[in-house]
mmCIF file of C-alpha atoms and ligand atoms in Angstrom:
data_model
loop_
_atom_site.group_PDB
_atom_site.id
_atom_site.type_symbol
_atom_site.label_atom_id
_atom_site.label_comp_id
_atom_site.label_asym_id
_atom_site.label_seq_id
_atom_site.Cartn_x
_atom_site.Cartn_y
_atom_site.Cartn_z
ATOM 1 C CA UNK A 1 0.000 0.000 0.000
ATOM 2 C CA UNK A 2 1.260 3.480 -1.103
ATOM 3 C CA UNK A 3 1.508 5.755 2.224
ATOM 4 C CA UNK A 4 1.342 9.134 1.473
ATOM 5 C CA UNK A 5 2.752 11.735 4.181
ATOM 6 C CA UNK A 6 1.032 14.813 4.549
ATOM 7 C CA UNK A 7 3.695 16.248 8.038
ATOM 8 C CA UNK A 8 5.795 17.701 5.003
ATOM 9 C CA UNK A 9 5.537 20.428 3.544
ATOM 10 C CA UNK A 10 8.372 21.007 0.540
ATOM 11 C CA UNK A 11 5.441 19.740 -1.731
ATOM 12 C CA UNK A 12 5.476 19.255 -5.662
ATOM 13 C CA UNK A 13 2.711 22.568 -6.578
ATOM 14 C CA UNK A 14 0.895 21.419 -9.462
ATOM 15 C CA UNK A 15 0.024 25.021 -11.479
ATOM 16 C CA UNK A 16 -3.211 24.402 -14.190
ATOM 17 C CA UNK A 17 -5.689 25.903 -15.915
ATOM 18 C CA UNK A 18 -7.897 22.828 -15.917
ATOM 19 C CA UNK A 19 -10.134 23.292 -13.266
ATOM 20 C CA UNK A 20 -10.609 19.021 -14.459
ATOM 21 C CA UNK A 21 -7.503 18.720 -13.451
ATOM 22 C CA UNK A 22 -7.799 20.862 -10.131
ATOM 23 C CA UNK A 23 -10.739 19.079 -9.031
ATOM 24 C CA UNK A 24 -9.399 15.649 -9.564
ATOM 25 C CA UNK A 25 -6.315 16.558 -6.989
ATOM 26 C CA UNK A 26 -8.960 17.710 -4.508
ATOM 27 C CA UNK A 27 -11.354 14.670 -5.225
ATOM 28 C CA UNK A 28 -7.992 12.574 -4.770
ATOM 29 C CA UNK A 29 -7.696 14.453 -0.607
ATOM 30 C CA UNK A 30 -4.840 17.341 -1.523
ATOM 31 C CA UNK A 31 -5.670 21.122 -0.909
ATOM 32 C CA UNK A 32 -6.235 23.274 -3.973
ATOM 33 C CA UNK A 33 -6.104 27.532 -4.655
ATOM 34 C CA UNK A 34 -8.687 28.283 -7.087
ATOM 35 C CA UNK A 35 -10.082 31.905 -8.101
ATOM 36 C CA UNK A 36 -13.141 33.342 -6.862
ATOM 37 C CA UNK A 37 -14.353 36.866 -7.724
ATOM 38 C CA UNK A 38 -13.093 38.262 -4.514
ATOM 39 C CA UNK A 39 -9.642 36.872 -3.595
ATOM 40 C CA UNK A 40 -7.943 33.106 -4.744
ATOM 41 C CA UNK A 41 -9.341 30.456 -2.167
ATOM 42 C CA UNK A 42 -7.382 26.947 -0.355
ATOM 43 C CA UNK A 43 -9.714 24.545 -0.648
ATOM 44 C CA UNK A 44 -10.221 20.915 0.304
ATOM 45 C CA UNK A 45 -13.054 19.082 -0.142
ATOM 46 C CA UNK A 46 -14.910 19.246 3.499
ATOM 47 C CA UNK A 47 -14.515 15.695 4.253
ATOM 48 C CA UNK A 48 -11.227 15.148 3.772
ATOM 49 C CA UNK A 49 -10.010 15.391 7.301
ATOM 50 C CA UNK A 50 -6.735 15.451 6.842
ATOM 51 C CA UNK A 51 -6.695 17.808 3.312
ATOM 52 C CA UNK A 52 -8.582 20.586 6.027
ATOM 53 C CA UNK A 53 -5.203 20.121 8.560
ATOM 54 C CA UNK A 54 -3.329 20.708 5.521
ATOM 55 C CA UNK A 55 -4.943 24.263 4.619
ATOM 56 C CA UNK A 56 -4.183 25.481 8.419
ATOM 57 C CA UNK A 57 -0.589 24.346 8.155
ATOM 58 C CA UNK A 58 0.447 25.578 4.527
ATOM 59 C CA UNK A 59 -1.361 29.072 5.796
ATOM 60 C CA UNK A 60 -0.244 28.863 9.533
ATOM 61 C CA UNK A 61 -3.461 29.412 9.896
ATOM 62 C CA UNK A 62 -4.745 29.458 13.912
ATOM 63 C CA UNK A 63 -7.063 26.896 14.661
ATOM 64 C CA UNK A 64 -9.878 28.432 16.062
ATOM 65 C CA UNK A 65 -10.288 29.980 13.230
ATOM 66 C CA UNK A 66 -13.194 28.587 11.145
ATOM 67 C CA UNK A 67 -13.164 27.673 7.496
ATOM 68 C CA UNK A 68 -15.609 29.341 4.915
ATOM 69 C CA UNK A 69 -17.748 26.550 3.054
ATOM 70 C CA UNK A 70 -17.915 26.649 -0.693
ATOM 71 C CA UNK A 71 -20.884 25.548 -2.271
ATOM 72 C CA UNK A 72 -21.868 25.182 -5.722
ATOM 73 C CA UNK A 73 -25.523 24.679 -5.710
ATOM 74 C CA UNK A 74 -28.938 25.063 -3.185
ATOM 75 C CA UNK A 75 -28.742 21.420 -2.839
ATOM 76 C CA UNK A 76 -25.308 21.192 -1.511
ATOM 77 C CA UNK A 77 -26.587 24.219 0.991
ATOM 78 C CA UNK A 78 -28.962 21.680 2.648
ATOM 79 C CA UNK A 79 -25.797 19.313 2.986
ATOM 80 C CA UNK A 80 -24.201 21.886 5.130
ATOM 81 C CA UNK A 81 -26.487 23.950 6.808
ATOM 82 C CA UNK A 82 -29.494 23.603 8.586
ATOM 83 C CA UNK A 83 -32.511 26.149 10.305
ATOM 84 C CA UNK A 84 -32.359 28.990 7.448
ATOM 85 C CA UNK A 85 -34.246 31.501 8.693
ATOM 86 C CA UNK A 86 -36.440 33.756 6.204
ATOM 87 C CA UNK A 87 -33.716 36.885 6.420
ATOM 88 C CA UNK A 88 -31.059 34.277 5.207
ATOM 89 C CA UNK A 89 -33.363 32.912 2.437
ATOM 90 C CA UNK A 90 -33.839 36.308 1.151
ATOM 91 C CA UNK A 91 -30.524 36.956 1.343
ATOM 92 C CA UNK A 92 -29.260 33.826 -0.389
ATOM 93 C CA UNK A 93 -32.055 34.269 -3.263
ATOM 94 C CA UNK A 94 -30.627 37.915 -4.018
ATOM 95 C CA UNK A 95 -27.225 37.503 -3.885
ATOM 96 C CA UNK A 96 -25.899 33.552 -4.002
ATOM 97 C CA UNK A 97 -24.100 33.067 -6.270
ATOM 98 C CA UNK A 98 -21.932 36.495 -5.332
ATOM 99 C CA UNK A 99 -19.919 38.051 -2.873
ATOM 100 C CA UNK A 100 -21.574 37.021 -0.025
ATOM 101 C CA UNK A 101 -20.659 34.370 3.239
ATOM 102 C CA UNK A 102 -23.756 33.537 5.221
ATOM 103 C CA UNK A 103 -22.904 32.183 8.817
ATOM 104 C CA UNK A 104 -25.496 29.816 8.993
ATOM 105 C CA UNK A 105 -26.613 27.089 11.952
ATOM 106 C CA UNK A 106 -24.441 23.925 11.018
ATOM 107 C CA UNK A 107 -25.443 20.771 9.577
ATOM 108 C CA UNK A 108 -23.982 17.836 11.415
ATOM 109 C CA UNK A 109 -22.195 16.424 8.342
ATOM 110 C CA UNK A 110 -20.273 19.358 8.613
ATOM 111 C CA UNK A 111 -16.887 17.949 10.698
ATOM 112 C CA UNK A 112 -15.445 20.295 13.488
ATOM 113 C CA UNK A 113 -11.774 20.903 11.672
ATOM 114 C CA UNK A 114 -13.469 22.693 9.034
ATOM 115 C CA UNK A 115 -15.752 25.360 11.574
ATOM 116 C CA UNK A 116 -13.045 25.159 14.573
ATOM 117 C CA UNK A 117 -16.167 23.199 16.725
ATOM 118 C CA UNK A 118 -18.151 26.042 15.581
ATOM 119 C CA UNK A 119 -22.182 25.329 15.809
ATOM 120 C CA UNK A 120 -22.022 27.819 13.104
ATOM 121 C CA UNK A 121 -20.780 27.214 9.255
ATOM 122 C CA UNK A 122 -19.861 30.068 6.812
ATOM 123 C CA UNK A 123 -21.418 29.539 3.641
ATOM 124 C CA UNK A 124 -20.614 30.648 0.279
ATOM 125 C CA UNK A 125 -21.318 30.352 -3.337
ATOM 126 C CA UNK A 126 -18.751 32.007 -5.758
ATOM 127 C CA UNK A 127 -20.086 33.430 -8.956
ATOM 128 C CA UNK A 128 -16.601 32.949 -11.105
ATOM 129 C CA UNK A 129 -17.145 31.329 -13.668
ATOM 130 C CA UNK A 130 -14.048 29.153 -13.412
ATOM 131 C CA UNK A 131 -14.988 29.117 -9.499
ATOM 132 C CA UNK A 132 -18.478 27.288 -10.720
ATOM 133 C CA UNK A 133 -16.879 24.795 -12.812
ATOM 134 C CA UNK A 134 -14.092 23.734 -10.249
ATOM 135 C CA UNK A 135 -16.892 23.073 -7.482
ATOM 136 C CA UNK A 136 -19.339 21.620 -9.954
ATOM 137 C CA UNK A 137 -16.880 18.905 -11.017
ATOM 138 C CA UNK A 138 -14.939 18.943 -7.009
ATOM 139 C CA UNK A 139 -18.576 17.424 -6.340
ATOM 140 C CA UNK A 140 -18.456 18.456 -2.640
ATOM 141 C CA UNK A 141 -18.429 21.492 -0.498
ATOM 142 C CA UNK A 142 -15.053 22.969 -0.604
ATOM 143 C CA UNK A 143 -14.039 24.662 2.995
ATOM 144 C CA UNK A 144 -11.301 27.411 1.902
ATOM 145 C CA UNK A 145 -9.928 29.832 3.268
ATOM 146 C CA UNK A 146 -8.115 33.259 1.350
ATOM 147 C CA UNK A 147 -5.138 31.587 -0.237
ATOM 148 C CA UNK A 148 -2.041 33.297 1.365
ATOM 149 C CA UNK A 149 0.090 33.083 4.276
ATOM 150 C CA UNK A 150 -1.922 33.918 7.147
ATOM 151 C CA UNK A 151 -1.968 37.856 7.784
ATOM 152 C CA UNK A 152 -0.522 38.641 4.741
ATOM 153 C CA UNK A 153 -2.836 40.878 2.492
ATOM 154 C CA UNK A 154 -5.372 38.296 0.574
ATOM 155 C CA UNK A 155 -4.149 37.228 -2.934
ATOM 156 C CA UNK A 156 -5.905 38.585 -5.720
ATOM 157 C CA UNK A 157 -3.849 36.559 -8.601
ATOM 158 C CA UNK A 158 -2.886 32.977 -9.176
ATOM 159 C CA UNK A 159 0.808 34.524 -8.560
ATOM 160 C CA UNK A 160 0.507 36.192 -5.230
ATOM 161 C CA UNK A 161 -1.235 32.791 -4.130
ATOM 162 C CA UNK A 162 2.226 31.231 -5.713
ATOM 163 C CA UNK A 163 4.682 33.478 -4.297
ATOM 164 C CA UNK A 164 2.597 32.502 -0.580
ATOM 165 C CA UNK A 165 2.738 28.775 -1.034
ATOM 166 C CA UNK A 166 4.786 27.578 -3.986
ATOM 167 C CA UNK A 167 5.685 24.278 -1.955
ATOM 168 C CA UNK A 168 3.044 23.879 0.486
ATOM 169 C CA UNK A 169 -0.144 23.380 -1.676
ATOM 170 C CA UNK A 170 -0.518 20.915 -4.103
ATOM 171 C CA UNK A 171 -1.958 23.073 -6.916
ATOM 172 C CA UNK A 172 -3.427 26.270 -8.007
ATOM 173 C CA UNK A 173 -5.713 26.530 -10.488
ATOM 174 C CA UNK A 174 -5.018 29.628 -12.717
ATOM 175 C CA UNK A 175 -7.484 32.075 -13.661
ATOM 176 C CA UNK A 176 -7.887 35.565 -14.239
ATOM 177 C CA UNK A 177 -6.957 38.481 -10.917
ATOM 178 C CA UNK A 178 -10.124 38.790 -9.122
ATOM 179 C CA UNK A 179 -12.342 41.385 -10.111
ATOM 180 C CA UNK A 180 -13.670 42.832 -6.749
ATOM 181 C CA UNK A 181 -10.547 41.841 -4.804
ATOM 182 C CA UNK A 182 -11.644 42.352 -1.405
ATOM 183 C CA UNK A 183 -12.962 39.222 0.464
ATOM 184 C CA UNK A 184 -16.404 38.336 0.721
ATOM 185 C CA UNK A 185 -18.982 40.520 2.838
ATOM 186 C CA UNK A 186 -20.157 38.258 5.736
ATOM 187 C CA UNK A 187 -23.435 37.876 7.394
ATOM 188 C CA UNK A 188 -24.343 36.315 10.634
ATOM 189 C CA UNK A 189 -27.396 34.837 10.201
ATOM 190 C CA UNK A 190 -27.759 32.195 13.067
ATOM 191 C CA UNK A 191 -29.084 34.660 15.564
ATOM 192 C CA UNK A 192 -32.760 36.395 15.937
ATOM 193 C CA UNK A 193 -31.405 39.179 13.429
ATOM 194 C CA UNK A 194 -28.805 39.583 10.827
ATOM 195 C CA UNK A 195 -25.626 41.146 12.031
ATOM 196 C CA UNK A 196 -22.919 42.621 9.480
ATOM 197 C CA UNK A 197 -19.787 40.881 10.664
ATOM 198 C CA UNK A 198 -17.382 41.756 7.695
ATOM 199 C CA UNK A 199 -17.777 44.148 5.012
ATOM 200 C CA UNK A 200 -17.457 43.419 1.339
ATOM 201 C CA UNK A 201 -18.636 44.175 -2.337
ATOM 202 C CA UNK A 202 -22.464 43.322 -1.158
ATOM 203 C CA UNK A 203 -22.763 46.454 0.861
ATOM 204 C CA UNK A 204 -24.924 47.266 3.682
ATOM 205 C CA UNK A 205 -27.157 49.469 1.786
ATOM 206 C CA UNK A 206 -27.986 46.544 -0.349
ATOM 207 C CA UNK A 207 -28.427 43.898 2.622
ATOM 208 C CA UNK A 208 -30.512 46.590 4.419
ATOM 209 C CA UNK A 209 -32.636 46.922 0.847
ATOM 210 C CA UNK A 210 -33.369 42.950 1.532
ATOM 211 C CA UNK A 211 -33.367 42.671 5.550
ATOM 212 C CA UNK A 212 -33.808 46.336 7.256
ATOM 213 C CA UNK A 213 -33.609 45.117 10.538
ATOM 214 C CA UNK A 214 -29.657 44.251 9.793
ATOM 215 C CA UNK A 215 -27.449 45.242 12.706
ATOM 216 C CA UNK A 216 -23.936 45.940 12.283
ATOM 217 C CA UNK A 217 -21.075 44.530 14.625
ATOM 218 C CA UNK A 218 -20.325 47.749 16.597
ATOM 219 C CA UNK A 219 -24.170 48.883 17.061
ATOM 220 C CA UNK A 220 -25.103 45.135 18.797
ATOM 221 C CA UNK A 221 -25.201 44.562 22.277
ATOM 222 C CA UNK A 222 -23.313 42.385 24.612
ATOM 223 C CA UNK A 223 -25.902 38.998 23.818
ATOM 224 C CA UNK A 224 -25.297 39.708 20.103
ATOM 225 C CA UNK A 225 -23.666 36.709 18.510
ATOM 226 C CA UNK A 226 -20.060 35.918 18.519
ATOM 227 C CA UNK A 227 -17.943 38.154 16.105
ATOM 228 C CA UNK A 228 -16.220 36.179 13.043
ATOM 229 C CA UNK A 229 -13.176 34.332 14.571
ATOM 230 C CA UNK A 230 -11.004 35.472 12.372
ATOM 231 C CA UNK A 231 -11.271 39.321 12.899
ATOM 232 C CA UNK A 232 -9.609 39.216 16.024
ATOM 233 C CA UNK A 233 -5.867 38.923 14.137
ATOM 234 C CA UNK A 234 -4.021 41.347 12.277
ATOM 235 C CA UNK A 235 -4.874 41.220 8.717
ATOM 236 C CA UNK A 236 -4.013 42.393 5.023
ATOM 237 C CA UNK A 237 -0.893 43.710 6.452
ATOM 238 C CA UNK A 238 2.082 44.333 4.188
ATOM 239 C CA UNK A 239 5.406 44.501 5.643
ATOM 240 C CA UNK A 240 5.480 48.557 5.022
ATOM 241 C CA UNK A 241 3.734 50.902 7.755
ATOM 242 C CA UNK A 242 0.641 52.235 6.544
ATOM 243 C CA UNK A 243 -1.017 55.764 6.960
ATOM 244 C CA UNK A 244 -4.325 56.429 6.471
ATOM 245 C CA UNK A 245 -5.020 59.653 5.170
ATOM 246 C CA UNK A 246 -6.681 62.471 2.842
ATOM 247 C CA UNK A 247 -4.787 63.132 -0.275
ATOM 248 C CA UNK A 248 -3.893 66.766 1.051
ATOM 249 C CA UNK A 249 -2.801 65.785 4.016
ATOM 250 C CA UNK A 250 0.278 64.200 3.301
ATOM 251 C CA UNK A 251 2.153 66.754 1.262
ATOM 252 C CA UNK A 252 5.203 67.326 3.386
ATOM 253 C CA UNK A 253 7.486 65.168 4.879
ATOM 254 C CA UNK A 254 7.137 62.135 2.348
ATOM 255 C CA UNK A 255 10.053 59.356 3.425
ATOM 256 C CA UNK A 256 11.618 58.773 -0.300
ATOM 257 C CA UNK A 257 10.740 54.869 -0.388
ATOM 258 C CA UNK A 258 7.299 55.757 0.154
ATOM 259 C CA UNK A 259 4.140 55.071 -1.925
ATOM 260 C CA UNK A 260 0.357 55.947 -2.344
ATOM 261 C CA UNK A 261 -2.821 54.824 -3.278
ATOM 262 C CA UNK A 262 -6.262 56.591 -3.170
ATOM 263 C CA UNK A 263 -8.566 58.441 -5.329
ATOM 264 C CA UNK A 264 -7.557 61.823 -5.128
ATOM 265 C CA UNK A 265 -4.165 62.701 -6.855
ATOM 266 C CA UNK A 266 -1.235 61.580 -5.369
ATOM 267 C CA UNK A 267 1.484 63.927 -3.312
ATOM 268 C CA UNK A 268 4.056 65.860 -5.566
ATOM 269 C CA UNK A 269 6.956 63.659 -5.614
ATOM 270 C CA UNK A 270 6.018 60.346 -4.646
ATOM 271 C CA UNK A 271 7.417 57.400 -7.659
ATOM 272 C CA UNK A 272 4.950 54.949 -6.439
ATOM 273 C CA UNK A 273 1.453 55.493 -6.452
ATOM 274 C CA UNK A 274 -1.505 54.239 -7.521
ATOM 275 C CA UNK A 275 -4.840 56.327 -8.512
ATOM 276 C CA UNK A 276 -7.545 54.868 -8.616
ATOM 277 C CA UNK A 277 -10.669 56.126 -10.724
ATOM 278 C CA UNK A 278 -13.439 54.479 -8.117
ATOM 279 C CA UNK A 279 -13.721 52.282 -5.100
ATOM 280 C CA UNK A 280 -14.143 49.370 -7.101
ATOM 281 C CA UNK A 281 -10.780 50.058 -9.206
ATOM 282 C CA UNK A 282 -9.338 51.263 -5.268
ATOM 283 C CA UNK A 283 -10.598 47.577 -3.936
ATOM 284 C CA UNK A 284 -9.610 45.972 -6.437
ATOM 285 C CA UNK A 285 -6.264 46.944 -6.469
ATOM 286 C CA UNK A 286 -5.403 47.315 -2.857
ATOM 287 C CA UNK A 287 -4.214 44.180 -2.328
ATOM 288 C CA UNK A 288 -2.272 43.967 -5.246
ATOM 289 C CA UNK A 289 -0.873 47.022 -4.533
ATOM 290 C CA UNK A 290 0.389 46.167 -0.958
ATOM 291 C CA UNK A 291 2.382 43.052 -2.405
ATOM 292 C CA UNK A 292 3.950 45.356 -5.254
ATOM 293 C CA UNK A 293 5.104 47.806 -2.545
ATOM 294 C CA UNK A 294 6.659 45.045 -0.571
ATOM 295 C CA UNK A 295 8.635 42.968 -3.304
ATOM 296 C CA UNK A 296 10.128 46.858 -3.975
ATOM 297 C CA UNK A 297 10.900 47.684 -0.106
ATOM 298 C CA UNK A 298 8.899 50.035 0.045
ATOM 299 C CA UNK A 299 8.729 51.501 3.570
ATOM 300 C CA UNK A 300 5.660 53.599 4.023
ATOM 301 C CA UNK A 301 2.177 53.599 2.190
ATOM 302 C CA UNK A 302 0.012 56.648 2.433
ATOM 303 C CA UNK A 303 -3.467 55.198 1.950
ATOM 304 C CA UNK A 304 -6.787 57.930 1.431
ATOM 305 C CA UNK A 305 -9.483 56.520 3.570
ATOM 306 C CA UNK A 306 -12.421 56.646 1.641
ATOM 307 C CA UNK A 307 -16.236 57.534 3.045
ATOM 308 C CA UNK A 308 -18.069 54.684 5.337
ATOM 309 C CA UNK A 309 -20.980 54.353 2.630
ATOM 310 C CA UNK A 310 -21.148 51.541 -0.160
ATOM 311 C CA UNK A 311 -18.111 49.686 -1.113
ATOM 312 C CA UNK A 312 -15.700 52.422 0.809
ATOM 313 C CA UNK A 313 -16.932 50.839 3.849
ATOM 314 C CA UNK A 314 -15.415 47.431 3.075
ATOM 315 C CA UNK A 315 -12.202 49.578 2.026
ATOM 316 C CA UNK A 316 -12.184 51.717 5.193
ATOM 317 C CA UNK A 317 -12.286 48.094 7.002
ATOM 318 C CA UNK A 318 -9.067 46.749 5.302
ATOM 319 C CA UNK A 319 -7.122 49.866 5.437
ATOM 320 C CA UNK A 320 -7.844 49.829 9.585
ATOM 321 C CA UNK A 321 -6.754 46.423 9.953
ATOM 322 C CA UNK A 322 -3.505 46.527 7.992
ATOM 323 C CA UNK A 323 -2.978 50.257 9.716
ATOM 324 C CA UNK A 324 -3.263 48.361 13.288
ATOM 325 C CA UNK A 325 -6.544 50.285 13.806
ATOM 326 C CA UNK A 326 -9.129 47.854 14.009
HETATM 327 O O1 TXA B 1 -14.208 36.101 -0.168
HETATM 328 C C1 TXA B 1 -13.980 35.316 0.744
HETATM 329 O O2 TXA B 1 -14.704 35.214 1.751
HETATM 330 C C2 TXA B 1 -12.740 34.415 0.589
HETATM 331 C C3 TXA B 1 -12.980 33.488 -0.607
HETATM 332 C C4 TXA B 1 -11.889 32.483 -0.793
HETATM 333 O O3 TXA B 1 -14.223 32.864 -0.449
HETATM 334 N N1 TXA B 1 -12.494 33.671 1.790
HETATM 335 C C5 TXA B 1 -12.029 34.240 2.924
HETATM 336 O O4 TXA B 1 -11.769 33.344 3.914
HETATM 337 O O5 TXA B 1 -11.834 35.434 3.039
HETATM 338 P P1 TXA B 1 -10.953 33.704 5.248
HETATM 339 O O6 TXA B 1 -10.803 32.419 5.948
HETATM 340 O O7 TXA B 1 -9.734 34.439 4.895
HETATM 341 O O8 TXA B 1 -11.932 34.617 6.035
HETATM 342 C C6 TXA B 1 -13.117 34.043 6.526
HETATM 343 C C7 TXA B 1 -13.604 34.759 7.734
HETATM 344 C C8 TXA B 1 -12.707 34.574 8.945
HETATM 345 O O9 TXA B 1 -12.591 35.819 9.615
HETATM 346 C C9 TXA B 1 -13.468 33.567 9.790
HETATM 347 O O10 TXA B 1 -13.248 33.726 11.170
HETATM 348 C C10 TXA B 1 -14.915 33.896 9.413
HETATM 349 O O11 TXA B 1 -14.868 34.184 8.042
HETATM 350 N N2 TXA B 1 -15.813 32.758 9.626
HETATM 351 C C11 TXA B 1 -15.799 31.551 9.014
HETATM 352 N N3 TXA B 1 -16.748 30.755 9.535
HETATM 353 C C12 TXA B 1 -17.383 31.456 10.499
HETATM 354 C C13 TXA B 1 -18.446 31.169 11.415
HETATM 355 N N4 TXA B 1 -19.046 29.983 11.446
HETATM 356 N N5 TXA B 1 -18.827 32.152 12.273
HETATM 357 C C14 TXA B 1 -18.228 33.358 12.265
HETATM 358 N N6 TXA B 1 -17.216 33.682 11.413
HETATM 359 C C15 TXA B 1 -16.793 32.740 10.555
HETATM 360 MG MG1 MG B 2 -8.072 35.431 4.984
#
């Protein structure tokens, strides 16, 4: 009998554009980065036991923090979750498939490694296209979570996810940069009301069009649910120090290996900046930004922290965490 050890990491990272051939190496109990329209995902198919290990040790990963489930249709949502209330069937009918993680009460199929003992499960269902096709063939709910080294900003191409774990995973399935590029908004719904836990491209104007009795994490009171997990550790932090600022605030005293991004011009004098012509382009391209800045040293990135309403809010989130704010 063949014994394959899984301890190791200095793994043989298959790269493909099949997602055939991805989901084959997932069906077959190895851990898989795939795109999604937000950031790249590490998945494993949900009952492979020791596949889910895997994904916490190639990220170093903590382990009480739970796993998002991928799903690729309603049916497989019945697999792993059970109770949906009415708020989270509205929810999932305007925005699955999308940009949206539902925390949901958990099926008992579900096993522990994947929620962290959780009675909860996060539920997703990617809209990518390529996403679609890699869980309709995987044939099981994928638990993944963003495909990078833990608290390192989220990858948003099949290189950054490379660059993290060229040697840990055993493949990533290439497809195009994500187009959003800020992970999923998330949505406790396992309490008596829906509570914004994360914010993300579904904003909370549009959840509050669908449920307007939505709380959001900082307006609930001490019995409100348990915040996400995950939220307590630094995140989408680059190695440079960022400031958060308005464009016109940071004209004097720029360090010279410093860099910008934002939506209102950048300072005289700065080499590295990015402008970007709306929060969707700034979203998109924070993350991508943040890695560029590091492979060039860079020491300092001025950020413009946009307004708290639509997508700026999901923006304003990420900036706070990597700034040590939030
Ligand atoms: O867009 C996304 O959500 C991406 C793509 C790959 O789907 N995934 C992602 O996963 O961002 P991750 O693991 O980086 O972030 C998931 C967050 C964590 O903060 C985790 O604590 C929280 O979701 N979470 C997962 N299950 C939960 C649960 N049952 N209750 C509360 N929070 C949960
Ligand atoms: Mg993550």
């Amino acid at each position: 009998m063949k014994i394959v050890t899984h301890s190791r990491l200095n793994m043989q990272t298959t790269l493909t554009d099949s997602p055939e051939e991805a989901a084959a190496i997932l069906k077959s109990g190895r851990i898989v980065a795939f795109p999604t329209e937000t950031v790249y995902g590490l998945g494993a198919g949900i009952y492979h036991l020791e596949a889910i290990r895997k994904i916490f040790q190639a990220k170093g990963r903590p382990g009480d923090n739970p796993l998002i489930v991928h799903i690729y249709s309603l049916e497989q949502l019945a697999e792993v979750a059970c109770d949906i209330n009415p708020e989270a069937r509205k929810l999932i009918a305007c925005f699955f498939p999308g940009p949206l993680t539902l925390v949901l009460k958990k099926n008992s199929l579900v096993p522990d490694a994947a929620t962290a003992g959780l009675p909860t499960v996060g539920v997703r269902c990617p809209s990518n296209p390529v996403a679609r096709e890699f869980l309709r063939l995987s044939g099981c709910p994928v638990a993944a979570p963003s495909a990078n080294l833990s608290g390192l900003p989220s990858a948003t191409s099949w290189e950054a996810v490379y660059k993290d774990l060229d040697g840990k995973i055993d493949c990533v399935l290439r497809g195009n940069p994500s187009s959003i590029g800020l992970e999923s908004t998330i949505v406790d719904c396992s309490g008596s009301k829906p509570v914004l836990l994360r914010a993300g491209a579904i904003t909370f104007e549009q959840l509050q069009a669908v449920v307007p009795e939505i709380a959001t994490n900082s307006n609930t009171d001490k019995h409100a649910p348990p915040k996400s997990p995950g939220l307590k550790y630094p995140h989408y932090a680059p190695k440079a120090a960022i400031v958060l600022c308005q464009a016109d605030e940071i004209n004097g005293g720029l360090l010279p290996s410093s860099a910008y991004i934002g939506l209102s011009a950048p300072p005289e004098g700065i080499s590295r900046f990015k402008l970007c012509l709306n929060l969707e382009e700034y979203g998109r391209e924070l993350f991508s930004f943040f890695r560029t800045c590091d492979a060039e040293d860079i020491d300092t990135i001025y950020c413009e922290l946009p307004s708290n309403q639509g997508f700026g809010r999901a923006i304003r989130d990420r900036l706070m965490r990597a700034a040590g704010k939030k």
